[in-house]
Structure formats: C-alpha cells, structure tokens
Amino acid sequence: MKCKKGKHAQNNFKKEKTVWLLIVIVLVMLFFYEYIFFSGKISFIDKVASNILVDGDNEEIKKVKYLKEKNEEVVGWLKIPNTKIDYPILQTKDNEYYLTHNYKREKAKHGSIFLNYKSVLSDNDSNLIIYGHNMGDGQMFNTLLEYENQNYYNEHKTINLFTENQEHIYTIVSVFKSRIFYQAEENVFRYYNYTYFDNKEIYEEFIENCKEIQLYETNIQPKYGEQLITLITCEYSQENGRMVIIAKKEK
C-alpha cells in the first residue's frame, strides 16, 4: 500500500509540474505575441522611409505628403542625422492620444512622436514642443538620453524638421534634465509651459533658465525671433524626470 501511495503522489506531482509548465509556456507565448504585435506596428513606422518610393532630394517632404493622405494629423517629419530618430510628427487636439497610438491611429505602446497641441509649426513665436516615449528597445526618443554626453552632442548638433512644403534646420542650444513639477510647487522653471513667446522678455527669460540648468555649455545663444524646438522624453534619475533638448531655427 505504501508503495502504491508513493507512485500516486509521484504521478500527481508530475501532473502538477506539467500544468505549471503549460501555464509558463502560455504566458511566454502571450508576452511574445504582445511584443511582436505592438513592436511590429512601430517597426513599420521605422520602415516607412524604405516603403515610400521617392525620387531626388527632399524625400522626407514627400513622405509627409504621402502620410498626410492617410492621416491629416501628420504635420511633419523629425530627423536627427546619424541617429535612430527618423519619424513622422503627429499633432491633435490634446497631448494624450498619440502617447498610445501610432500614425495609423492604431493602438501601440510605442505611441508616436507628437507636437504639443498648442504649438504652431508656421509661427516663429511658437516653441515647437515635441514629445516621444523613451523606449527600452532604443526606439522613439530613447536616443535623446545620449545627449547627456557632451561628445555625443558635438557629433549631433543639428535637428531636421520637414513639413509638406520645406525643410527646417535647428541647432541645439541647451541640453538639461528636469522633471514635471507638482502644481503646488512655486518658483520652479516649468519649461513645458512655454509654447508661445509673447515678447522678447519672455523669450530671453526662457533661454536664461535653460542655460542655468544645462548639462554643459554649447556656446549657442538664440536671438528673439528665432523659432525654438523643444524635444522632451522621460528619464529615470529622478521622479517624473525628463531629458530636454532645446534648439533654435537657422535662417
């Protein structure tokens, strides 16, 4: 009897082990399904450049025109030469939707690169605040973290922004780390609130604040009337941390 009982217990153990193994396999399959499903969407965005047939110069302009036919909320194309940042720019009526949707309006955990809903591309008094996720797989705005290193900045000083009409070139002015501040906090620099410059004083105040907290000196000083672009992504050295890149438009 003892011997039979031992075999029965052993069989139960094997069955339980098999069940748990199956559960683990199913969970792993679900994980990879989600990863492939969502990553596939963003990978397609990465390959937009190679999927659109263009001829001659200004191919990014043609990409914007092509994608705008699919989604009128495509307003431009952002590219930092010799980096992974090479994406369409979206803009809608809020700063939430494209955190979780791609340019095809599909649900995607990578979201999109998108322009603050208050920024105006065609207005030189507008600060073009552009957001993107810091993805662990290196996509979207993960590359911005490299700017913590001044040598990286020295090799990647310019940002290209294309609309359906022309190319705009920006030179990086300041690189700094900051965070999103609580509403009750006073006397703090809320860089993300400067979507428009009403006058020269506000413009220079913004630049001065950026320079005070920058990680290193760029020796680039913008002048009032030169449009600014601000790239923002998450960074995790502090709670609600952000990596911020400020650049000025070249004439």
JSON list of C-alpha atoms in Angstrom, two decimals:
[
{"chain": "A", "resi": 1, "resn": "MET", "atom": "CA", "xyz": [0.00, 0.00, 0.00]},
{"chain": "A", "resi": 2, "resn": "LYS", "atom": "CA", "xyz": [2.75, 2.38, 0.86]},
{"chain": "A", "resi": 3, "resn": "CYS", "atom": "CA", "xyz": [4.43, 1.72, -2.46]},
{"chain": "A", "resi": 4, "resn": "LYS", "atom": "CA", "xyz": [1.21, 2.38, -4.44]},
{"chain": "A", "resi": 5, "resn": "LYS", "atom": "CA", "xyz": [0.56, 5.56, -2.50]},
{"chain": "A", "resi": 6, "resn": "GLY", "atom": "CA", "xyz": [4.07, 6.78, -3.30]},
{"chain": "A", "resi": 7, "resn": "LYS", "atom": "CA", "xyz": [3.53, 6.22, -7.02]},
{"chain": "A", "resi": 8, "resn": "HIS", "atom": "CA", "xyz": [0.20, 8.01, -6.86]},
{"chain": "A", "resi": 9, "resn": "ALA", "atom": "CA", "xyz": [1.79, 11.04, -5.20]},
{"chain": "A", "resi": 10, "resn": "GLN", "atom": "CA", "xyz": [4.61, 10.98, -7.72]},
{"chain": "A", "resi": 11, "resn": "ASN", "atom": "CA", "xyz": [2.09, 10.94, -10.58]},
{"chain": "A", "resi": 12, "resn": "ASN", "atom": "CA", "xyz": [0.22, 13.87, -9.05]},
{"chain": "A", "resi": 13, "resn": "PHE", "atom": "CA", "xyz": [3.48, 15.76, -8.76]},
{"chain": "A", "resi": 14, "resn": "LYS", "atom": "CA", "xyz": [4.26, 15.10, -12.42]},
{"chain": "A", "resi": 15, "resn": "LYS", "atom": "CA", "xyz": [0.79, 16.25, -13.45]},
{"chain": "A", "resi": 16, "resn": "GLU", "atom": "CA", "xyz": [1.13, 19.47, -11.41]},
{"chain": "A", "resi": 17, "resn": "LYS", "atom": "CA", "xyz": [4.56, 20.06, -12.89]},
{"chain": "A", "resi": 18, "resn": "THR", "atom": "CA", "xyz": [3.16, 19.61, -16.39]},
{"chain": "A", "resi": 19, "resn": "VAL", "atom": "CA", "xyz": [0.29, 22.00, -15.69]},
{"chain": "A", "resi": 20, "resn": "TRP", "atom": "CA", "xyz": [2.65, 24.68, -14.38]},
{"chain": "A", "resi": 21, "resn": "LEU", "atom": "CA", "xyz": [4.94, 24.16, -17.35]},
{"chain": "A", "resi": 22, "resn": "LEU", "atom": "CA", "xyz": [1.99, 24.67, -19.71]},
{"chain": "A", "resi": 23, "resn": "ILE", "atom": "CA", "xyz": [0.99, 27.82, -17.84]},
{"chain": "A", "resi": 24, "resn": "VAL", "atom": "CA", "xyz": [4.52, 29.21, -18.17]},
{"chain": "A", "resi": 25, "resn": "ILE", "atom": "CA", "xyz": [4.57, 28.37, -21.90]},
{"chain": "A", "resi": 26, "resn": "VAL", "atom": "CA", "xyz": [1.23, 30.11, -22.43]},
{"chain": "A", "resi": 27, "resn": "LEU", "atom": "CA", "xyz": [2.39, 33.22, -20.53]},
{"chain": "A", "resi": 28, "resn": "VAL", "atom": "CA", "xyz": [5.61, 33.36, -22.53]},
{"chain": "A", "resi": 29, "resn": "MET", "atom": "CA", "xyz": [3.64, 33.00, -25.77]},
{"chain": "A", "resi": 30, "resn": "LEU", "atom": "CA", "xyz": [1.31, 35.81, -24.72]},
{"chain": "A", "resi": 31, "resn": "PHE", "atom": "CA", "xyz": [4.29, 38.02, -23.88]},
{"chain": "A", "resi": 32, "resn": "PHE", "atom": "CA", "xyz": [5.91, 37.45, -27.26]},
{"chain": "A", "resi": 33, "resn": "TYR", "atom": "CA", "xyz": [2.59, 37.89, -29.04]},
{"chain": "A", "resi": 34, "resn": "GLU", "atom": "CA", "xyz": [2.14, 41.29, -27.40]},
{"chain": "A", "resi": 35, "resn": "TYR", "atom": "CA", "xyz": [5.75, 42.27, -28.09]},
{"chain": "A", "resi": 36, "resn": "ILE", "atom": "CA", "xyz": [5.63, 41.22, -31.73]},
{"chain": "A", "resi": 37, "resn": "PHE", "atom": "CA", "xyz": [2.15, 42.68, -32.25]},
{"chain": "A", "resi": 38, "resn": "PHE", "atom": "CA", "xyz": [2.96, 46.11, -30.85]},
{"chain": "A", "resi": 39, "resn": "SER", "atom": "CA", "xyz": [6.62, 46.20, -31.93]},
{"chain": "A", "resi": 40, "resn": "GLY", "atom": "CA", "xyz": [5.55, 45.24, -35.40]},
{"chain": "A", "resi": 41, "resn": "LYS", "atom": "CA", "xyz": [3.49, 48.40, -35.58]},
{"chain": "A", "resi": 42, "resn": "ILE", "atom": "CA", "xyz": [6.40, 50.62, -34.61]},
{"chain": "A", "resi": 43, "resn": "SER", "atom": "CA", "xyz": [8.82, 48.69, -36.80]},
{"chain": "A", "resi": 44, "resn": "PHE", "atom": "CA", "xyz": [6.54, 49.52, -39.69]},
{"chain": "A", "resi": 45, "resn": "ILE", "atom": "CA", "xyz": [6.91, 53.20, -38.82]},
{"chain": "A", "resi": 46, "resn": "ASP", "atom": "CA", "xyz": [10.69, 52.77, -38.83]},
{"chain": "A", "resi": 47, "resn": "LYS", "atom": "CA", "xyz": [10.44, 51.29, -42.32]},
{"chain": "A", "resi": 48, "resn": "VAL", "atom": "CA", "xyz": [8.16, 53.97, -43.74]},
{"chain": "A", "resi": 49, "resn": "ALA", "atom": "CA", "xyz": [11.17, 55.58, -45.35]},
{"chain": "A", "resi": 50, "resn": "SER", "atom": "CA", "xyz": [12.01, 52.47, -47.33]},
{"chain": "A", "resi": 51, "resn": "ASN", "atom": "CA", "xyz": [8.40, 51.69, -48.24]},
{"chain": "A", "resi": 52, "resn": "ILE", "atom": "CA", "xyz": [7.67, 55.03, -49.87]},
{"chain": "A", "resi": 53, "resn": "LEU", "atom": "CA", "xyz": [9.10, 55.40, -53.35]},
{"chain": "A", "resi": 54, "resn": "VAL", "atom": "CA", "xyz": [10.62, 58.85, -53.74]},
{"chain": "A", "resi": 55, "resn": "ASP", "atom": "CA", "xyz": [12.96, 60.43, -56.24]},
{"chain": "A", "resi": 56, "resn": "GLY", "atom": "CA", "xyz": [15.55, 63.12, -55.85]},
{"chain": "A", "resi": 57, "resn": "ASP", "atom": "CA", "xyz": [16.01, 65.49, -52.92]},
{"chain": "A", "resi": 58, "resn": "ASN", "atom": "CA", "xyz": [13.62, 66.30, -50.05]},
{"chain": "A", "resi": 59, "resn": "GLU", "atom": "CA", "xyz": [12.28, 62.77, -49.80]},
{"chain": "A", "resi": 60, "resn": "GLU", "atom": "CA", "xyz": [11.09, 63.47, -46.24]},
{"chain": "A", "resi": 61, "resn": "ILE", "atom": "CA", "xyz": [8.80, 66.18, -47.64]},
{"chain": "A", "resi": 62, "resn": "LYS", "atom": "CA", "xyz": [7.29, 63.58, -49.95]},
{"chain": "A", "resi": 63, "resn": "LYS", "atom": "CA", "xyz": [6.88, 61.20, -47.02]},
{"chain": "A", "resi": 64, "resn": "VAL", "atom": "CA", "xyz": [4.93, 63.86, -45.13]},
{"chain": "A", "resi": 65, "resn": "LYS", "atom": "CA", "xyz": [2.65, 64.42, -48.12]},
{"chain": "A", "resi": 66, "resn": "TYR", "atom": "CA", "xyz": [2.15, 60.67, -48.55]},
{"chain": "A", "resi": 67, "resn": "LEU", "atom": "CA", "xyz": [1.34, 60.03, -44.89]},
{"chain": "A", "resi": 68, "resn": "LYS", "atom": "CA", "xyz": [-0.87, 63.10, -44.66]},
{"chain": "A", "resi": 69, "resn": "GLU", "atom": "CA", "xyz": [-3.15, 61.47, -47.21]},
{"chain": "A", "resi": 70, "resn": "LYS", "atom": "CA", "xyz": [-3.56, 58.57, -44.76]},
{"chain": "A", "resi": 71, "resn": "ASN", "atom": "CA", "xyz": [-3.90, 60.76, -41.67]},
{"chain": "A", "resi": 72, "resn": "GLU", "atom": "CA", "xyz": [-4.35, 64.53, -41.81]},
{"chain": "A", "resi": 73, "resn": "GLU", "atom": "CA", "xyz": [-2.83, 64.80, -38.32]},
{"chain": "A", "resi": 74, "resn": "VAL", "atom": "CA", "xyz": [0.63, 64.04, -39.74]},
{"chain": "A", "resi": 75, "resn": "VAL", "atom": "CA", "xyz": [2.18, 67.53, -39.67]},
{"chain": "A", "resi": 76, "resn": "GLY", "atom": "CA", "xyz": [5.84, 66.84, -40.34]},
{"chain": "A", "resi": 77, "resn": "TRP", "atom": "CA", "xyz": [8.85, 64.58, -40.14]},
{"chain": "A", "resi": 78, "resn": "LEU", "atom": "CA", "xyz": [11.58, 64.78, -37.49]},
{"chain": "A", "resi": 79, "resn": "LYS", "atom": "CA", "xyz": [15.10, 63.58, -38.18]},
{"chain": "A", "resi": 80, "resn": "ILE", "atom": "CA", "xyz": [18.36, 63.85, -36.26]},
{"chain": "A", "resi": 81, "resn": "PRO", "atom": "CA", "xyz": [21.05, 62.82, -38.77]},
{"chain": "A", "resi": 82, "resn": "ASN", "atom": "CA", "xyz": [23.03, 59.67, -37.98]},
{"chain": "A", "resi": 83, "resn": "THR", "atom": "CA", "xyz": [20.69, 58.63, -35.17]},
{"chain": "A", "resi": 84, "resn": "LYS", "atom": "CA", "xyz": [17.61, 56.40, -34.86]},
{"chain": "A", "resi": 85, "resn": "ILE", "atom": "CA", "xyz": [15.34, 59.44, -34.63]},
{"chain": "A", "resi": 86, "resn": "ASP", "atom": "CA", "xyz": [13.64, 59.48, -38.03]},
{"chain": "A", "resi": 87, "resn": "TYR", "atom": "CA", "xyz": [9.87, 59.63, -37.53]},
{"chain": "A", "resi": 88, "resn": "PRO", "atom": "CA", "xyz": [6.68, 61.33, -38.65]},
{"chain": "A", "resi": 89, "resn": "ILE", "atom": "CA", "xyz": [5.30, 64.02, -36.33]},
{"chain": "A", "resi": 90, "resn": "LEU", "atom": "CA", "xyz": [1.65, 63.92, -35.29]},
{"chain": "A", "resi": 91, "resn": "GLN", "atom": "CA", "xyz": [-0.49, 66.65, -33.76]},
{"chain": "A", "resi": 92, "resn": "THR", "atom": "CA", "xyz": [-4.06, 66.51, -32.48]},
{"chain": "A", "resi": 93, "resn": "LYS", "atom": "CA", "xyz": [-6.29, 68.45, -30.10]},
{"chain": "A", "resi": 94, "resn": "ASP", "atom": "CA", "xyz": [-4.64, 67.10, -26.93]},
{"chain": "A", "resi": 95, "resn": "ASN", "atom": "CA", "xyz": [-1.34, 65.72, -25.63]},
{"chain": "A", "resi": 96, "resn": "GLU", "atom": "CA", "xyz": [-2.74, 62.31, -24.72]},
{"chain": "A", "resi": 97, "resn": "TYR", "atom": "CA", "xyz": [-3.93, 60.46, -27.82]},
{"chain": "A", "resi": 98, "resn": "TYR", "atom": "CA", "xyz": [-0.59, 59.89, -29.53]},
{"chain": "A", "resi": 99, "resn": "LEU", "atom": "CA", "xyz": [1.00, 58.65, -26.34]},
{"chain": "A", "resi": 100, "resn": "THR", "atom": "CA", "xyz": [-0.76, 55.37, -27.10]},
{"chain": "A", "resi": 101, "resn": "HIS", "atom": "CA", "xyz": [-1.47, 55.45, -30.87]},
{"chain": "A", "resi": 102, "resn": "ASN", "atom": "CA", "xyz": [0.68, 55.31, -33.97]},
{"chain": "A", "resi": 103, "resn": "TYR", "atom": "CA", "xyz": [0.36, 57.40, -37.10]},
{"chain": "A", "resi": 104, "resn": "LYS", "atom": "CA", "xyz": [-2.25, 54.97, -38.48]},
{"chain": "A", "resi": 105, "resn": "ARG", "atom": "CA", "xyz": [-4.39, 55.67, -35.38]},
{"chain": "A", "resi": 106, "resn": "GLU", "atom": "CA", "xyz": [-3.78, 52.11, -34.18]},
{"chain": "A", "resi": 107, "resn": "LYS", "atom": "CA", "xyz": [-3.26, 51.31, -30.51]},
{"chain": "A", "resi": 108, "resn": "ALA", "atom": "CA", "xyz": [0.51, 50.96, -29.95]},
{"chain": "A", "resi": 109, "resn": "LYS", "atom": "CA", "xyz": [2.53, 51.07, -26.74]},
{"chain": "A", "resi": 110, "resn": "HIS", "atom": "CA", "xyz": [5.34, 52.97, -28.50]},
{"chain": "A", "resi": 111, "resn": "GLY", "atom": "CA", "xyz": [2.89, 55.74, -29.33]},
{"chain": "A", "resi": 112, "resn": "SER", "atom": "CA", "xyz": [4.10, 58.41, -31.77]},
{"chain": "A", "resi": 113, "resn": "ILE", "atom": "CA", "xyz": [6.37, 61.40, -31.91]},
{"chain": "A", "resi": 114, "resn": "PHE", "atom": "CA", "xyz": [3.91, 64.25, -31.48]},
{"chain": "A", "resi": 115, "resn": "LEU", "atom": "CA", "xyz": [3.75, 68.03, -31.32]},
{"chain": "A", "resi": 116, "resn": "ASN", "atom": "CA", "xyz": [2.17, 69.87, -28.40]},
{"chain": "A", "resi": 117, "resn": "TYR", "atom": "CA", "xyz": [-1.36, 70.78, -29.38]},
{"chain": "A", "resi": 118, "resn": "LYS", "atom": "CA", "xyz": [-0.68, 74.47, -28.60]},
{"chain": "A", "resi": 119, "resn": "SER", "atom": "CA", "xyz": [2.44, 74.76, -30.78]},
{"chain": "A", "resi": 120, "resn": "VAL", "atom": "CA", "xyz": [2.12, 76.21, -34.29]},
{"chain": "A", "resi": 121, "resn": "LEU", "atom": "CA", "xyz": [4.62, 74.99, -36.88]},
{"chain": "A", "resi": 122, "resn": "SER", "atom": "CA", "xyz": [4.33, 78.06, -39.08]},
{"chain": "A", "resi": 123, "resn": "ASP", "atom": "CA", "xyz": [4.65, 80.64, -36.27]},
{"chain": "A", "resi": 124, "resn": "ASN", "atom": "CA", "xyz": [8.16, 81.82, -35.40]},
{"chain": "A", "resi": 125, "resn": "ASP", "atom": "CA", "xyz": [6.95, 82.93, -31.96]},
{"chain": "A", "resi": 126, "resn": "SER", "atom": "CA", "xyz": [5.84, 79.39, -31.20]},
{"chain": "A", "resi": 127, "resn": "ASN", "atom": "CA", "xyz": [8.03, 76.96, -29.28]},
{"chain": "A", "resi": 128, "resn": "LEU", "atom": "CA", "xyz": [7.62, 73.59, -31.03]},
{"chain": "A", "resi": 129, "resn": "ILE", "atom": "CA", "xyz": [7.41, 71.21, -28.08]},
{"chain": "A", "resi": 130, "resn": "ILE", "atom": "CA", "xyz": [7.71, 67.64, -29.34]},
{"chain": "A", "resi": 131, "resn": "TYR", "atom": "CA", "xyz": [7.24, 64.56, -27.17]},
{"chain": "A", "resi": 132, "resn": "GLY", "atom": "CA", "xyz": [8.21, 60.93, -27.56]},
{"chain": "A", "resi": 133, "resn": "HIS", "atom": "CA", "xyz": [8.49, 57.87, -25.33]},
{"chain": "A", "resi": 134, "resn": "ASN", "atom": "CA", "xyz": [11.84, 56.68, -24.03]},
{"chain": "A", "resi": 135, "resn": "MET", "atom": "CA", "xyz": [11.53, 53.06, -25.16]},
{"chain": "A", "resi": 136, "resn": "GLY", "atom": "CA", "xyz": [13.81, 50.38, -23.76]},
{"chain": "A", "resi": 137, "resn": "ASP", "atom": "CA", "xyz": [14.30, 48.88, -27.23]},
{"chain": "A", "resi": 138, "resn": "GLY", "atom": "CA", "xyz": [16.00, 52.08, -28.39]},
{"chain": "A", "resi": 139, "resn": "GLN", "atom": "CA", "xyz": [13.11, 53.42, -30.46]},
{"chain": "A", "resi": 140, "resn": "MET", "atom": "CA", "xyz": [11.25, 56.73, -30.40]},
{"chain": "A", "resi": 141, "resn": "PHE", "atom": "CA", "xyz": [13.09, 59.31, -28.20]},
{"chain": "A", "resi": 142, "resn": "ASN", "atom": "CA", "xyz": [15.34, 56.88, -26.31]},
{"chain": "A", "resi": 143, "resn": "THR", "atom": "CA", "xyz": [18.29, 58.31, -28.26]},
{"chain": "A", "resi": 144, "resn": "LEU", "atom": "CA", "xyz": [17.87, 61.70, -26.57]},
{"chain": "A", "resi": 145, "resn": "LEU", "atom": "CA", "xyz": [19.45, 60.23, -23.42]},
{"chain": "A", "resi": 146, "resn": "GLU", "atom": "CA", "xyz": [22.74, 60.06, -25.32]},
{"chain": "A", "resi": 147, "resn": "TYR", "atom": "CA", "xyz": [22.90, 63.85, -25.19]},
{"chain": "A", "resi": 148, "resn": "GLU", "atom": "CA", "xyz": [23.94, 63.63, -21.56]},
{"chain": "A", "resi": 149, "resn": "ASN", "atom": "CA", "xyz": [27.39, 63.03, -23.04]},
{"chain": "A", "resi": 150, "resn": "GLN", "atom": "CA", "xyz": [28.87, 66.21, -24.50]},
{"chain": "A", "resi": 151, "resn": "ASN", "atom": "CA", "xyz": [30.86, 64.23, -27.06]},
{"chain": "A", "resi": 152, "resn": "TYR", "atom": "CA", "xyz": [27.60, 62.89, -28.43]},
{"chain": "A", "resi": 153, "resn": "TYR", "atom": "CA", "xyz": [26.24, 66.42, -28.65]},
{"chain": "A", "resi": 154, "resn": "ASN", "atom": "CA", "xyz": [29.37, 67.52, -30.53]},
{"chain": "A", "resi": 155, "resn": "GLU", "atom": "CA", "xyz": [28.63, 64.90, -33.19]},
{"chain": "A", "resi": 156, "resn": "HIS", "atom": "CA", "xyz": [24.87, 65.51, -33.38]},
{"chain": "A", "resi": 157, "resn": "LYS", "atom": "CA", "xyz": [24.25, 69.24, -33.09]},
{"chain": "A", "resi": 158, "resn": "THR", "atom": "CA", "xyz": [21.50, 69.66, -35.65]},
{"chain": "A", "resi": 159, "resn": "ILE", "atom": "CA", "xyz": [17.86, 68.60, -35.92]},
{"chain": "A", "resi": 160, "resn": "ASN", "atom": "CA", "xyz": [15.94, 68.49, -39.20]},
{"chain": "A", "resi": 161, "resn": "LEU", "atom": "CA", "xyz": [12.21, 69.11, -39.32]},
{"chain": "A", "resi": 162, "resn": "PHE", "atom": "CA", "xyz": [10.32, 68.66, -42.58]},
{"chain": "A", "resi": 163, "resn": "THR", "atom": "CA", "xyz": [6.84, 69.87, -43.42]},
{"chain": "A", "resi": 164, "resn": "GLU", "atom": "CA", "xyz": [4.96, 69.17, -46.63]},
{"chain": "A", "resi": 165, "resn": "ASN", "atom": "CA", "xyz": [6.44, 72.39, -48.03]},
{"chain": "A", "resi": 166, "resn": "GLN", "atom": "CA", "xyz": [10.04, 72.67, -46.88]},
{"chain": "A", "resi": 167, "resn": "GLU", "atom": "CA", "xyz": [12.93, 71.60, -44.67]},
{"chain": "A", "resi": 168, "resn": "HIS", "atom": "CA", "xyz": [13.83, 73.44, -41.46]},
{"chain": "A", "resi": 169, "resn": "ILE", "atom": "CA", "xyz": [17.18, 73.09, -39.70]},
{"chain": "A", "resi": 170, "resn": "TYR", "atom": "CA", "xyz": [17.65, 73.65, -35.96]},
{"chain": "A", "resi": 171, "resn": "THR", "atom": "CA", "xyz": [20.88, 73.93, -33.97]},
{"chain": "A", "resi": 172, "resn": "ILE", "atom": "CA", "xyz": [20.89, 72.63, -30.40]},
{"chain": "A", "resi": 173, "resn": "VAL", "atom": "CA", "xyz": [21.15, 75.41, -27.83]},
{"chain": "A", "resi": 174, "resn": "SER", "atom": "CA", "xyz": [20.81, 73.64, -24.49]},
{"chain": "A", "resi": 175, "resn": "VAL", "atom": "CA", "xyz": [20.57, 70.15, -23.01]},
{"chain": "A", "resi": 176, "resn": "PHE", "atom": "CA", "xyz": [19.28, 69.61, -19.50]},
{"chain": "A", "resi": 177, "resn": "LYS", "atom": "CA", "xyz": [17.50, 67.25, -17.15]},
{"chain": "A", "resi": 178, "resn": "SER", "atom": "CA", "xyz": [14.45, 68.38, -15.25]},
{"chain": "A", "resi": 179, "resn": "ARG", "atom": "CA", "xyz": [11.10, 66.98, -14.20]},
{"chain": "A", "resi": 180, "resn": "ILE", "atom": "CA", "xyz": [7.37, 67.58, -14.22]},
{"chain": "A", "resi": 181, "resn": "PHE", "atom": "CA", "xyz": [6.57, 69.78, -11.21]},
{"chain": "A", "resi": 182, "resn": "TYR", "atom": "CA", "xyz": [3.61, 69.47, -8.89]},
{"chain": "A", "resi": 183, "resn": "GLN", "atom": "CA", "xyz": [1.06, 72.24, -9.12]},
{"chain": "A", "resi": 184, "resn": "ALA", "atom": "CA", "xyz": [1.75, 73.44, -5.57]},
{"chain": "A", "resi": 185, "resn": "GLU", "atom": "CA", "xyz": [5.48, 73.91, -6.20]},
{"chain": "A", "resi": 186, "resn": "GLU", "atom": "CA", "xyz": [6.48, 77.55, -6.57]},
{"chain": "A", "resi": 187, "resn": "ASN", "atom": "CA", "xyz": [9.46, 79.35, -8.12]},
{"chain": "A", "resi": 188, "resn": "VAL", "atom": "CA", "xyz": [10.29, 76.49, -10.48]},
{"chain": "A", "resi": 189, "resn": "PHE", "atom": "CA", "xyz": [11.08, 76.52, -14.20]},
{"chain": "A", "resi": 190, "resn": "ARG", "atom": "CA", "xyz": [8.18, 74.86, -15.98]},
{"chain": "A", "resi": 191, "resn": "TYR", "atom": "CA", "xyz": [9.90, 74.64, -19.37]},
{"chain": "A", "resi": 192, "resn": "TYR", "atom": "CA", "xyz": [6.94, 72.70, -20.80]},
{"chain": "A", "resi": 193, "resn": "ASN", "atom": "CA", "xyz": [4.58, 75.68, -20.39]},
{"chain": "A", "resi": 194, "resn": "TYR", "atom": "CA", "xyz": [6.44, 77.90, -22.85]},
{"chain": "A", "resi": 195, "resn": "THR", "atom": "CA", "xyz": [4.55, 77.04, -26.02]},
{"chain": "A", "resi": 196, "resn": "TYR", "atom": "CA", "xyz": [4.48, 80.64, -27.25]},
{"chain": "A", "resi": 197, "resn": "PHE", "atom": "CA", "xyz": [6.60, 83.74, -26.69]},
{"chain": "A", "resi": 198, "resn": "ASP", "atom": "CA", "xyz": [4.52, 86.89, -26.35]},
{"chain": "A", "resi": 199, "resn": "ASN", "atom": "CA", "xyz": [7.55, 89.16, -26.33]},
{"chain": "A", "resi": 200, "resn": "LYS", "atom": "CA", "xyz": [11.34, 89.38, -26.22]},
{"chain": "A", "resi": 201, "resn": "GLU", "atom": "CA", "xyz": [11.44, 89.42, -22.42]},
{"chain": "A", "resi": 202, "resn": "ILE", "atom": "CA", "xyz": [9.67, 86.07, -22.08]},
{"chain": "A", "resi": 203, "resn": "TYR", "atom": "CA", "xyz": [11.85, 84.57, -24.83]},
{"chain": "A", "resi": 204, "resn": "GLU", "atom": "CA", "xyz": [15.08, 85.64, -23.14]},
{"chain": "A", "resi": 205, "resn": "GLU", "atom": "CA", "xyz": [13.79, 84.53, -19.73]},
{"chain": "A", "resi": 206, "resn": "PHE", "atom": "CA", "xyz": [13.19, 81.06, -21.15]},
{"chain": "A", "resi": 207, "resn": "ILE", "atom": "CA", "xyz": [16.68, 80.84, -22.66]},
{"chain": "A", "resi": 208, "resn": "GLU", "atom": "CA", "xyz": [18.28, 82.12, -19.45]},
{"chain": "A", "resi": 209, "resn": "ASN", "atom": "CA", "xyz": [16.52, 79.45, -17.40]},
{"chain": "A", "resi": 210, "resn": "CYS", "atom": "CA", "xyz": [17.57, 76.74, -19.85]},
{"chain": "A", "resi": 211, "resn": "LYS", "atom": "CA", "xyz": [21.19, 77.89, -19.69]},
{"chain": "A", "resi": 212, "resn": "GLU", "atom": "CA", "xyz": [21.23, 77.92, -15.89]},
{"chain": "A", "resi": 213, "resn": "ILE", "atom": "CA", "xyz": [20.44, 74.20, -15.65]},
{"chain": "A", "resi": 214, "resn": "GLN", "atom": "CA", "xyz": [22.12, 72.90, -18.81]},
{"chain": "A", "resi": 215, "resn": "LEU", "atom": "CA", "xyz": [24.47, 69.93, -18.54]},
{"chain": "A", "resi": 216, "resn": "TYR", "atom": "CA", "xyz": [27.26, 71.66, -20.48]},
{"chain": "A", "resi": 217, "resn": "GLU", "atom": "CA", "xyz": [27.94, 74.84, -22.43]},
{"chain": "A", "resi": 218, "resn": "THR", "atom": "CA", "xyz": [27.05, 74.81, -26.13]},
{"chain": "A", "resi": 219, "resn": "ASN", "atom": "CA", "xyz": [28.11, 78.43, -26.84]},
{"chain": "A", "resi": 220, "resn": "ILE", "atom": "CA", "xyz": [24.95, 78.86, -28.91]},
{"chain": "A", "resi": 221, "resn": "GLN", "atom": "CA", "xyz": [22.82, 81.87, -27.97]},
{"chain": "A", "resi": 222, "resn": "PRO", "atom": "CA", "xyz": [19.50, 82.25, -29.80]},
{"chain": "A", "resi": 223, "resn": "LYS", "atom": "CA", "xyz": [18.00, 85.64, -30.57]},
{"chain": "A", "resi": 224, "resn": "TYR", "atom": "CA", "xyz": [14.40, 86.72, -30.25]},
{"chain": "A", "resi": 225, "resn": "GLY", "atom": "CA", "xyz": [12.59, 85.94, -33.47]},
{"chain": "A", "resi": 226, "resn": "GLU", "atom": "CA", "xyz": [14.40, 82.63, -33.99]},
{"chain": "A", "resi": 227, "resn": "GLN", "atom": "CA", "xyz": [11.87, 79.85, -33.58]},
{"chain": "A", "resi": 228, "resn": "LEU", "atom": "CA", "xyz": [12.68, 77.23, -30.94]},
{"chain": "A", "resi": 229, "resn": "ILE", "atom": "CA", "xyz": [12.11, 73.50, -30.86]},
{"chain": "A", "resi": 230, "resn": "THR", "atom": "CA", "xyz": [11.97, 71.53, -27.59]},
{"chain": "A", "resi": 231, "resn": "LEU", "atom": "CA", "xyz": [12.31, 67.75, -27.56]},
{"chain": "A", "resi": 232, "resn": "ILE", "atom": "CA", "xyz": [11.15, 66.01, -24.37]},
{"chain": "A", "resi": 233, "resn": "THR", "atom": "CA", "xyz": [11.29, 62.41, -23.17]},
{"chain": "A", "resi": 234, "resn": "CYS", "atom": "CA", "xyz": [11.29, 60.57, -19.85]},
{"chain": "A", "resi": 235, "resn": "GLU", "atom": "CA", "xyz": [14.46, 59.84, -17.92]},
{"chain": "A", "resi": 236, "resn": "TYR", "atom": "CA", "xyz": [14.64, 57.93, -14.66]},
{"chain": "A", "resi": 237, "resn": "SER", "atom": "CA", "xyz": [17.32, 59.51, -12.46]},
{"chain": "A", "resi": 238, "resn": "GLN", "atom": "CA", "xyz": [14.51, 61.25, -10.53]},
{"chain": "A", "resi": 239, "resn": "GLU", "atom": "CA", "xyz": [10.78, 61.01, -10.07]},
{"chain": "A", "resi": 240, "resn": "ASN", "atom": "CA", "xyz": [8.91, 62.35, -13.11]},
{"chain": "A", "resi": 241, "resn": "GLY", "atom": "CA", "xyz": [12.30, 63.04, -14.68]},
{"chain": "A", "resi": 242, "resn": "ARG", "atom": "CA", "xyz": [12.67, 64.43, -18.20]},
{"chain": "A", "resi": 243, "resn": "MET", "atom": "CA", "xyz": [15.50, 64.83, -20.68]},
{"chain": "A", "resi": 244, "resn": "VAL", "atom": "CA", "xyz": [15.08, 68.09, -22.59]},
{"chain": "A", "resi": 245, "resn": "ILE", "atom": "CA", "xyz": [16.76, 69.31, -25.78]},
{"chain": "A", "resi": 246, "resn": "ILE", "atom": "CA", "xyz": [16.34, 72.94, -26.88]},
{"chain": "A", "resi": 247, "resn": "ALA", "atom": "CA", "xyz": [17.30, 74.05, -30.41]},
{"chain": "A", "resi": 248, "resn": "LYS", "atom": "CA", "xyz": [16.92, 77.21, -32.49]},
{"chain": "A", "resi": 249, "resn": "LYS", "atom": "CA", "xyz": [15.85, 77.51, -36.09]},
{"chain": "A", "resi": 250, "resn": "GLU", "atom": "CA", "xyz": [18.51, 78.51, -38.59]},
{"chain": "A", "resi": 251, "resn": "LYS", "atom": "CA", "xyz": [17.71, 81.15, -41.16]}
]
